[in-house]
Short mmCIF file of the C-alpha atoms (twelve columns), coordinates in Angstrom:
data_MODEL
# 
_entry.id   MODEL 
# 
loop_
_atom_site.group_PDB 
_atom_site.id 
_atom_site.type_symbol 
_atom_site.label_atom_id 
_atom_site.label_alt_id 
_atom_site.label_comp_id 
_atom_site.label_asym_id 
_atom_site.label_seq_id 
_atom_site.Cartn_x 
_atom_site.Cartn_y 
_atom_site.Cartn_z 
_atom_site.pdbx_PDB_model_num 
ATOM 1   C CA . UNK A 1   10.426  33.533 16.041  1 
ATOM 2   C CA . UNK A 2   13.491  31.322 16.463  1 
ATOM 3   C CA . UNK A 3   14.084  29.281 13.288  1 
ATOM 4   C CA . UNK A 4   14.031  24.972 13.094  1 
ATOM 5   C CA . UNK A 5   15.676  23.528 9.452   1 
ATOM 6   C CA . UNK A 6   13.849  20.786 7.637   1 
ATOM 7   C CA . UNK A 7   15.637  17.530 8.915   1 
ATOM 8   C CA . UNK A 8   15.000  18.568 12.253  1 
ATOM 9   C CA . UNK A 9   11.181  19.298 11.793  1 
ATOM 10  C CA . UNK A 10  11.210  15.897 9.953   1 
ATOM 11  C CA . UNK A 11  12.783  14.299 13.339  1 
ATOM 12  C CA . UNK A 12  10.817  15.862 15.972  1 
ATOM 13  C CA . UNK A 13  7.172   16.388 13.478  1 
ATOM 14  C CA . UNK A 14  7.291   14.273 10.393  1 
ATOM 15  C CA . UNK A 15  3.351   13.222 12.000  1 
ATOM 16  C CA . UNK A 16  2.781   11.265 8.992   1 
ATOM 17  C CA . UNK A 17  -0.078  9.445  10.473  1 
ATOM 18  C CA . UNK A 18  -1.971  12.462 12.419  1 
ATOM 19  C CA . UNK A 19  -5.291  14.302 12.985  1 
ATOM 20  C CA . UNK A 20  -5.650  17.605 11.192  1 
ATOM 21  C CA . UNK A 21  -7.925  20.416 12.018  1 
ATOM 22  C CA . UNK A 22  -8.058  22.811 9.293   1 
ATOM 23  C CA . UNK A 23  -9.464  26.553 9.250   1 
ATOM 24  C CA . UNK A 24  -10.089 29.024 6.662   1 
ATOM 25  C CA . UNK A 25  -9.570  32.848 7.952   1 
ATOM 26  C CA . UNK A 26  -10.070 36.283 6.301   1 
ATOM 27  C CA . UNK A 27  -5.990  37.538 6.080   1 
ATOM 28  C CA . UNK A 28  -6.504  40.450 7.493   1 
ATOM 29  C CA . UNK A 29  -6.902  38.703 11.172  1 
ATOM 30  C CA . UNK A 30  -3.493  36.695 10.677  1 
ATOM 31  C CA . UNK A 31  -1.182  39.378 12.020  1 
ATOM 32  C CA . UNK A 32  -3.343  39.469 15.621  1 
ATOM 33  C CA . UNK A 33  -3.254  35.499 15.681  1 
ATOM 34  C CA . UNK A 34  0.081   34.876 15.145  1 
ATOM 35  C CA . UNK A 35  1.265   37.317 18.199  1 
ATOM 36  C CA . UNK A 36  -0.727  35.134 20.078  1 
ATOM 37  C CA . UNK A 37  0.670   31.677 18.917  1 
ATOM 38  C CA . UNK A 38  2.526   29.657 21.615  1 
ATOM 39  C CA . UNK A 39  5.790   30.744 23.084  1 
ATOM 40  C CA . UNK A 40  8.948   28.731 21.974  1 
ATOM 41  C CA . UNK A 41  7.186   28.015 18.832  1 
ATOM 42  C CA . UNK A 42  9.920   27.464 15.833  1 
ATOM 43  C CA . UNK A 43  9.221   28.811 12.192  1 
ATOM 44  C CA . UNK A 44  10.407  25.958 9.159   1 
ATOM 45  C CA . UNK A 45  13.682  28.090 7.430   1 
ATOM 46  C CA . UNK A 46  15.509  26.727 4.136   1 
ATOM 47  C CA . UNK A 47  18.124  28.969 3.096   1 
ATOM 48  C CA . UNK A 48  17.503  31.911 5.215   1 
ATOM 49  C CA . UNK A 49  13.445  32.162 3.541   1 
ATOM 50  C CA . UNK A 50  10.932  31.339 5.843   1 
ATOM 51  C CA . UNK A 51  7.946   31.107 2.863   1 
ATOM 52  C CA . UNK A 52  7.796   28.555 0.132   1 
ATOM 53  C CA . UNK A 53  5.773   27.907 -3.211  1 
ATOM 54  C CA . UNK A 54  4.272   24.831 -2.987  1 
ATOM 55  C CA . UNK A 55  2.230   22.705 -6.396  1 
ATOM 56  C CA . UNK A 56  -0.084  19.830 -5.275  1 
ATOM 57  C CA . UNK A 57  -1.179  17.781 -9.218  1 
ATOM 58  C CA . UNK A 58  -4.265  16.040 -8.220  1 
ATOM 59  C CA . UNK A 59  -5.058  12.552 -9.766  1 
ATOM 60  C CA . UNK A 60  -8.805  10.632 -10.121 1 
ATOM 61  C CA . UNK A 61  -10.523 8.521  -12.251 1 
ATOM 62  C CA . UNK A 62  -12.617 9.131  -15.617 1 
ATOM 63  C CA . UNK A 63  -15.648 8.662  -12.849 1 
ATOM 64  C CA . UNK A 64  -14.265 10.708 -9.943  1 
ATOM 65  C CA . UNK A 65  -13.877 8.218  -7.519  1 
ATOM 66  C CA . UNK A 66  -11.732 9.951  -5.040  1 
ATOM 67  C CA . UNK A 67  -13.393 13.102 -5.148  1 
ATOM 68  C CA . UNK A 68  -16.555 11.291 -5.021  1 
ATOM 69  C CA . UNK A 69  -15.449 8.932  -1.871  1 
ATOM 70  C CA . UNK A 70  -14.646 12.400 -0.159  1 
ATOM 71  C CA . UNK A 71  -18.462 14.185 -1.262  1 
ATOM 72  C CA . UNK A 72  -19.818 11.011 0.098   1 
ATOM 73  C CA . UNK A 73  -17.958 10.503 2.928   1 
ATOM 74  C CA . UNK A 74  -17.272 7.012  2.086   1 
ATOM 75  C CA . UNK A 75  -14.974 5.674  4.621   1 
ATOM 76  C CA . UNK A 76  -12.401 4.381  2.512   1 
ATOM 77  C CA . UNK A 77  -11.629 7.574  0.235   1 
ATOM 78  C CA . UNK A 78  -8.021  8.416  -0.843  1 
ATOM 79  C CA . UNK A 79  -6.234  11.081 -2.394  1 
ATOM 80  C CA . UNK A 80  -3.762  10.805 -5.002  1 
ATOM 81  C CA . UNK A 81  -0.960  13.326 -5.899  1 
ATOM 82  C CA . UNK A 82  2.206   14.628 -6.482  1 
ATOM 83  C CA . UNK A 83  3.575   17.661 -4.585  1 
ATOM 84  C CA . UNK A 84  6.425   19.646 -5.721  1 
ATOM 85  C CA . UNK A 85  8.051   22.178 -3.481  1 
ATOM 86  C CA . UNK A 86  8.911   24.604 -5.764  1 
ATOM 87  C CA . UNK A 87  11.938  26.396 -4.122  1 
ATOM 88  C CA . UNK A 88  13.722  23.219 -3.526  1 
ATOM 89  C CA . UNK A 89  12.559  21.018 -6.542  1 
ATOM 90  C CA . UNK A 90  11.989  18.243 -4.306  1 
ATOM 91  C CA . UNK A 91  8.685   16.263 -5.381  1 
ATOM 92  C CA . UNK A 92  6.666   13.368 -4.202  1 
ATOM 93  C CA . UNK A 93  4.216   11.665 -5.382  1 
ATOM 94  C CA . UNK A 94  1.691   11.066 -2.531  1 
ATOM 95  C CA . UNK A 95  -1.267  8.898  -1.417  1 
ATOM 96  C CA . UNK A 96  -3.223  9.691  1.387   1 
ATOM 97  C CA . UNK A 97  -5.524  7.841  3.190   1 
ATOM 98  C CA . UNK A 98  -8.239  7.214  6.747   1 
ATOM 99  C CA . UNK A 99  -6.199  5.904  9.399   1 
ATOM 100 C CA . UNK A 100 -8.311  4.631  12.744  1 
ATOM 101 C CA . UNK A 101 -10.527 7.233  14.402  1 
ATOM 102 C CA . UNK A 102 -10.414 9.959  11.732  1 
ATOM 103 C CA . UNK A 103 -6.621  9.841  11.732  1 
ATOM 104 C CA . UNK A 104 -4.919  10.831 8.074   1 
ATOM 105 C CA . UNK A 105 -2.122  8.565  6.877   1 
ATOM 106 C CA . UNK A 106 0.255   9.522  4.482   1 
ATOM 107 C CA . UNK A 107 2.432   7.336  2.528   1 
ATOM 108 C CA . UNK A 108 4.747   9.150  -0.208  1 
ATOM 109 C CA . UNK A 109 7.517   8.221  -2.542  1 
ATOM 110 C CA . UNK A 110 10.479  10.388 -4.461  1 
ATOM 111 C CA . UNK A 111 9.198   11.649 -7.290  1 
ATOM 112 C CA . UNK A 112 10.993  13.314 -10.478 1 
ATOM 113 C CA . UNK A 113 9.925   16.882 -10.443 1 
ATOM 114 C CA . UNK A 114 9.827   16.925 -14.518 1 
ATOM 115 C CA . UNK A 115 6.939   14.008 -14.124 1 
ATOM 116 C CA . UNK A 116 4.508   15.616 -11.477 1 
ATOM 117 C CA . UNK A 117 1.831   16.403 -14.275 1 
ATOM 118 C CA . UNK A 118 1.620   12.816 -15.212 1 
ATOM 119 C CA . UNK A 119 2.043   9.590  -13.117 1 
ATOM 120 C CA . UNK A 120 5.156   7.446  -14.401 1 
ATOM 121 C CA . UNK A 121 4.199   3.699  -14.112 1 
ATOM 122 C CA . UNK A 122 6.492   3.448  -10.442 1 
ATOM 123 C CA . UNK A 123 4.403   6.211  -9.540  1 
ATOM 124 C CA . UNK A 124 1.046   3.494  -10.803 1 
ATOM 125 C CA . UNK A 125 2.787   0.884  -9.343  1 
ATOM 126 C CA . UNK A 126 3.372   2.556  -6.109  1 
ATOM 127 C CA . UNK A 127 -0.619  4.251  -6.227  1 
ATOM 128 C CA . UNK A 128 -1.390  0.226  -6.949  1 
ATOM 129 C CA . UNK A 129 0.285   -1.096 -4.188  1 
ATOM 130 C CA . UNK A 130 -0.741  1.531  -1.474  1 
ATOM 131 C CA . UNK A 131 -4.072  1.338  -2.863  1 
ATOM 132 C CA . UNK A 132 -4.759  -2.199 -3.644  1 
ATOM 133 C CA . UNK A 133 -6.199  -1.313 -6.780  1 
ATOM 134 C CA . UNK A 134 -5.285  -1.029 -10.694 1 
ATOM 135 C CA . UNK A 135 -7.875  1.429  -11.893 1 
ATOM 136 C CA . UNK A 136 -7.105  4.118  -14.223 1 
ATOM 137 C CA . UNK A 137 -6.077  7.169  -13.757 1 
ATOM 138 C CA . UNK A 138 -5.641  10.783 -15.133 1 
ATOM 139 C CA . UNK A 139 -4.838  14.786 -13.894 1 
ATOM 140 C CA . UNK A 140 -7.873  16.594 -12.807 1 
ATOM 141 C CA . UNK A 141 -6.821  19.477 -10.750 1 
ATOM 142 C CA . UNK A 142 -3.755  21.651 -9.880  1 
ATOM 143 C CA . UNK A 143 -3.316  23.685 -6.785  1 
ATOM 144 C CA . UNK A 144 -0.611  26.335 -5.690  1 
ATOM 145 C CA . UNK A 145 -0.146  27.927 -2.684  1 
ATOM 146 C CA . UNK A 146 2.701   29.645 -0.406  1 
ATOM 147 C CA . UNK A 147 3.339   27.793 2.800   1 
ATOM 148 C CA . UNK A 148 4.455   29.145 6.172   1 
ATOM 149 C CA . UNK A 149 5.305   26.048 8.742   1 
ATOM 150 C CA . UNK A 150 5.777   26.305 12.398  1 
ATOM 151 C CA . UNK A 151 6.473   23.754 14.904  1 
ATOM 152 C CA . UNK A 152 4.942   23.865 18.234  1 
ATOM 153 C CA . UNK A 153 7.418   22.339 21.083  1 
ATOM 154 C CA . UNK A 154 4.934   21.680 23.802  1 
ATOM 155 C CA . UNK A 155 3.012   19.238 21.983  1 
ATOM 156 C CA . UNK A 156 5.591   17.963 18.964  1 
ATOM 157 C CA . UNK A 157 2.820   19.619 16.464  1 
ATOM 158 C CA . UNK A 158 2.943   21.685 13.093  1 
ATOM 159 C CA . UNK A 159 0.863   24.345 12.042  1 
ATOM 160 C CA . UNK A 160 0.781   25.498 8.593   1 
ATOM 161 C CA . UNK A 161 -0.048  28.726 6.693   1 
ATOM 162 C CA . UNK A 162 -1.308  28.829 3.405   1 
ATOM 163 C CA . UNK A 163 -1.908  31.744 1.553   1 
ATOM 164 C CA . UNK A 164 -2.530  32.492 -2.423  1 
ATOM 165 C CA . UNK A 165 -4.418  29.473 -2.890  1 
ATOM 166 C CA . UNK A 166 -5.420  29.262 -6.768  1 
ATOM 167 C CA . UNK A 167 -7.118  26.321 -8.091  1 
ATOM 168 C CA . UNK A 168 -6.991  25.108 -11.906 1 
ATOM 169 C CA . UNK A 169 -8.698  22.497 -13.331 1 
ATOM 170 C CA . UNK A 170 -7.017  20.134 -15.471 1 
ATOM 171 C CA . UNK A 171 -10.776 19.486 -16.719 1 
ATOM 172 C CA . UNK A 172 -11.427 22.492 -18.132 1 
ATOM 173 C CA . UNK A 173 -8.908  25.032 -17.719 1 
ATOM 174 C CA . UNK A 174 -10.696 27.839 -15.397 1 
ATOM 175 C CA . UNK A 175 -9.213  29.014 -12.261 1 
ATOM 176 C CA . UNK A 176 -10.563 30.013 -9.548  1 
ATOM 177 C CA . UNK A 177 -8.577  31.653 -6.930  1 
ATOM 178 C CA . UNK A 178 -8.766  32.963 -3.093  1 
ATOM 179 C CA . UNK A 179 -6.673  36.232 -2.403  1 
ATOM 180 C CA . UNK A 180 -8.347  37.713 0.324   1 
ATOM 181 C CA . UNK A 181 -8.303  34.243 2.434   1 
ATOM 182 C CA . UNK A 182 -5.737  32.518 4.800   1 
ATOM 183 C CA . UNK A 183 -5.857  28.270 5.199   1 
ATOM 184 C CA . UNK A 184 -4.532  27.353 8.496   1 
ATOM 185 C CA . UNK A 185 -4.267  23.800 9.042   1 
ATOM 186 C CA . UNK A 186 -2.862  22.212 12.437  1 
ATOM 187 C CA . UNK A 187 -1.203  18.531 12.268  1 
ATOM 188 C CA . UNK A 188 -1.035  16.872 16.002  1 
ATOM 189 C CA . UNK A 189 -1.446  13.387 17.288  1 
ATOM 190 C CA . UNK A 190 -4.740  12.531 19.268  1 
ATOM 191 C CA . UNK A 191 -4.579  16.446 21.497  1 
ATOM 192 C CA . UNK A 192 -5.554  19.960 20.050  1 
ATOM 193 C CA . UNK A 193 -2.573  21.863 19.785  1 
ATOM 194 C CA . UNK A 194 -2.286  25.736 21.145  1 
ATOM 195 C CA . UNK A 195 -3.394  27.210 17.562  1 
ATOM 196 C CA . UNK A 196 -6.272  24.980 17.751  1 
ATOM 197 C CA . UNK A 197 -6.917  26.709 21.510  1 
ATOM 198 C CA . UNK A 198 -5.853  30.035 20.253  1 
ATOM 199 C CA . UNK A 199 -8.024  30.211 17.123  1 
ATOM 200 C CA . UNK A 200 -11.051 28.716 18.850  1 
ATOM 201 C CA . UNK A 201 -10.739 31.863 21.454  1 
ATOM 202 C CA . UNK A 202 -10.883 34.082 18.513  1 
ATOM 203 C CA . UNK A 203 -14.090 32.707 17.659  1 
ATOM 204 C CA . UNK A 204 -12.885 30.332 14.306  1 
ATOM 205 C CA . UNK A 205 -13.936 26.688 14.355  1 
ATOM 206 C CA . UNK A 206 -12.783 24.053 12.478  1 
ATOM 207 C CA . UNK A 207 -14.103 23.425 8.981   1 
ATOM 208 C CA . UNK A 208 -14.139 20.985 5.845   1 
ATOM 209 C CA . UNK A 209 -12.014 21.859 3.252   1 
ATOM 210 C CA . UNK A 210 -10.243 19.650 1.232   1 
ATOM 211 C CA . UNK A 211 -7.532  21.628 -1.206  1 
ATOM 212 C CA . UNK A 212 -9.077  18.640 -3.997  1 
ATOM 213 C CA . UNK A 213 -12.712 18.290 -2.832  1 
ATOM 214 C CA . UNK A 214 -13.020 21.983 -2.403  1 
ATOM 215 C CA . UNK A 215 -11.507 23.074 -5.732  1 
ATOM 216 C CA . UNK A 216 -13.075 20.366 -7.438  1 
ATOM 217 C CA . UNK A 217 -16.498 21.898 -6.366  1 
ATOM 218 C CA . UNK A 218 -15.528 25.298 -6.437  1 
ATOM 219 C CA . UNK A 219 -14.768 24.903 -10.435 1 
ATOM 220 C CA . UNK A 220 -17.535 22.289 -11.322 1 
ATOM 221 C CA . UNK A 221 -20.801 23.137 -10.156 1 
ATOM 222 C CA . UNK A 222 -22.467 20.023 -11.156 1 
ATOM 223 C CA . UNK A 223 -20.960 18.043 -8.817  1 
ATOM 224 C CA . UNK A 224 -21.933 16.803 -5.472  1 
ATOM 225 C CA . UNK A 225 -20.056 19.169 -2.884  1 
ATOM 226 C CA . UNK A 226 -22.441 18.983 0.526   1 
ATOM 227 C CA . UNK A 227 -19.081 18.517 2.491   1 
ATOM 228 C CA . UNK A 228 -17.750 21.966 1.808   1 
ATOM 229 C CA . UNK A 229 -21.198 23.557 1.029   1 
ATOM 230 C CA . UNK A 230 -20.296 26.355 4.316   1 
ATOM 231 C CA . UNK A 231 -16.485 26.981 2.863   1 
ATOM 232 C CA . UNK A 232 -17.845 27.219 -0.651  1 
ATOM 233 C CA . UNK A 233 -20.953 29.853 0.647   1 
ATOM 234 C CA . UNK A 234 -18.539 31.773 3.067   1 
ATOM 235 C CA . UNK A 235 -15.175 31.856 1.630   1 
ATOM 236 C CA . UNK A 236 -15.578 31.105 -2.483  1 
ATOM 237 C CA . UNK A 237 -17.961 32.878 -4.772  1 
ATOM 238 C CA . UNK A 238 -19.232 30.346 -6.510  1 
# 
């Protein structure tokens, strides 16, 4: 697969308002999908390494709201974080929120790598601002994964590939992890993209699973998870 760099992806894929489908496969079924995945399609390469450690600190409330907005389904829900790509030491801190239709809008700013376990008051301010609120908030929930990205010409898509997930809650310490399990998440505008196409002829549908809501549930039983009750059966041993 012919490689794309990063300001390129950015230029023809940056997709920072998009729909995403996402999709949780056993790994041993990557290798047959990916000879299928469209021709022409371009794999993300920094420095001649095509696979990069990625750290996602997740933010909330003393009373949850966030992860409780996504449980509920409450239209305006929000995450808060800061990812660090590990490799490159670049960091953000990042809000995400619903856009029209089910969309996902992202809005991020440049973050100090040595702060992403804590939110600096520009990253409260920005939060604030984005957010159009001033409530308090602390760590909850760290997740790290290795990330694959490909860019699919045809429709000016991405499709990621996450693999190693491990959760750990800033809560209470324990970990839970998923070895044996690929994510697959594609970013397009309003039209599938081929991997959507491809893995829907191999039988895999999209599901819900948020990298916060799911952890969240996966290492606190008590709360509410209904959302991701068919990742959490099939996929995590609770």
């Amino acid at each position: 697969m012919m490689p794309i760099g990063l300001v390129e992806l950015t230029e023809r894929a940056s997709l920072q308002t998009r729909i995403d489908r996402k999709y949780v496969i056993p790994s041993a079924k990557l290798d047959v999908l990916l000879r299928g995945i469209e021709p022409g399609a371009r794999v993300l390469e920094i420095d001649g390494e095509r696979d990069f450690a990625y750290e996602s600190v997740y933010f909330d409330t003393p009373d949850l709201t966030s992860y409780l907005g996504a449980a509920h389904r409450r239209r305006r829900r929000f995450k808060l974080r800061t990812r660090t790509y590990v490799d490159s030491a670049l960091c953000w801190v990042e809000v995400k929120t619903r856009g029209p239709r089910g969309s996902t809008v992202k809005t991020r700013l440049p973050y100090d790598p040595d702060d992403r376990d804590t939110l600096t008051d520009e990253g409260r301010r920005f939060a604030g601002d984005v957010l159009d609120s001033d409530a308090a908030v602390g760590k909850t929930l760290v997740s790290t994964y290795r990330r694959t990205t490909l860019f699919l010409p045809a429709t000016a898509s991405r499709t990621t590939i996450d693999t190693g997930l491990v959760w750990t809650s800033a809560l209470t310490g324990a970990s839970r992890a998923l070895p044996d399990r690929v994510v697959i998440e594609t970013k397009t505008g309003s039209t599938p993209s081929s991997t959507d196409r491809l893995l829907w002829r191999h039988g895999h549908r999209p599901v819900r699973i948020s990298k916060y809501g799911t952890g969240m549930a996966a290492l606190h039983a008590d709360l509410p998870h209904h959302p991701w009750r068919r990742v959490l059966d099939r996929h995590v041993t609770l």
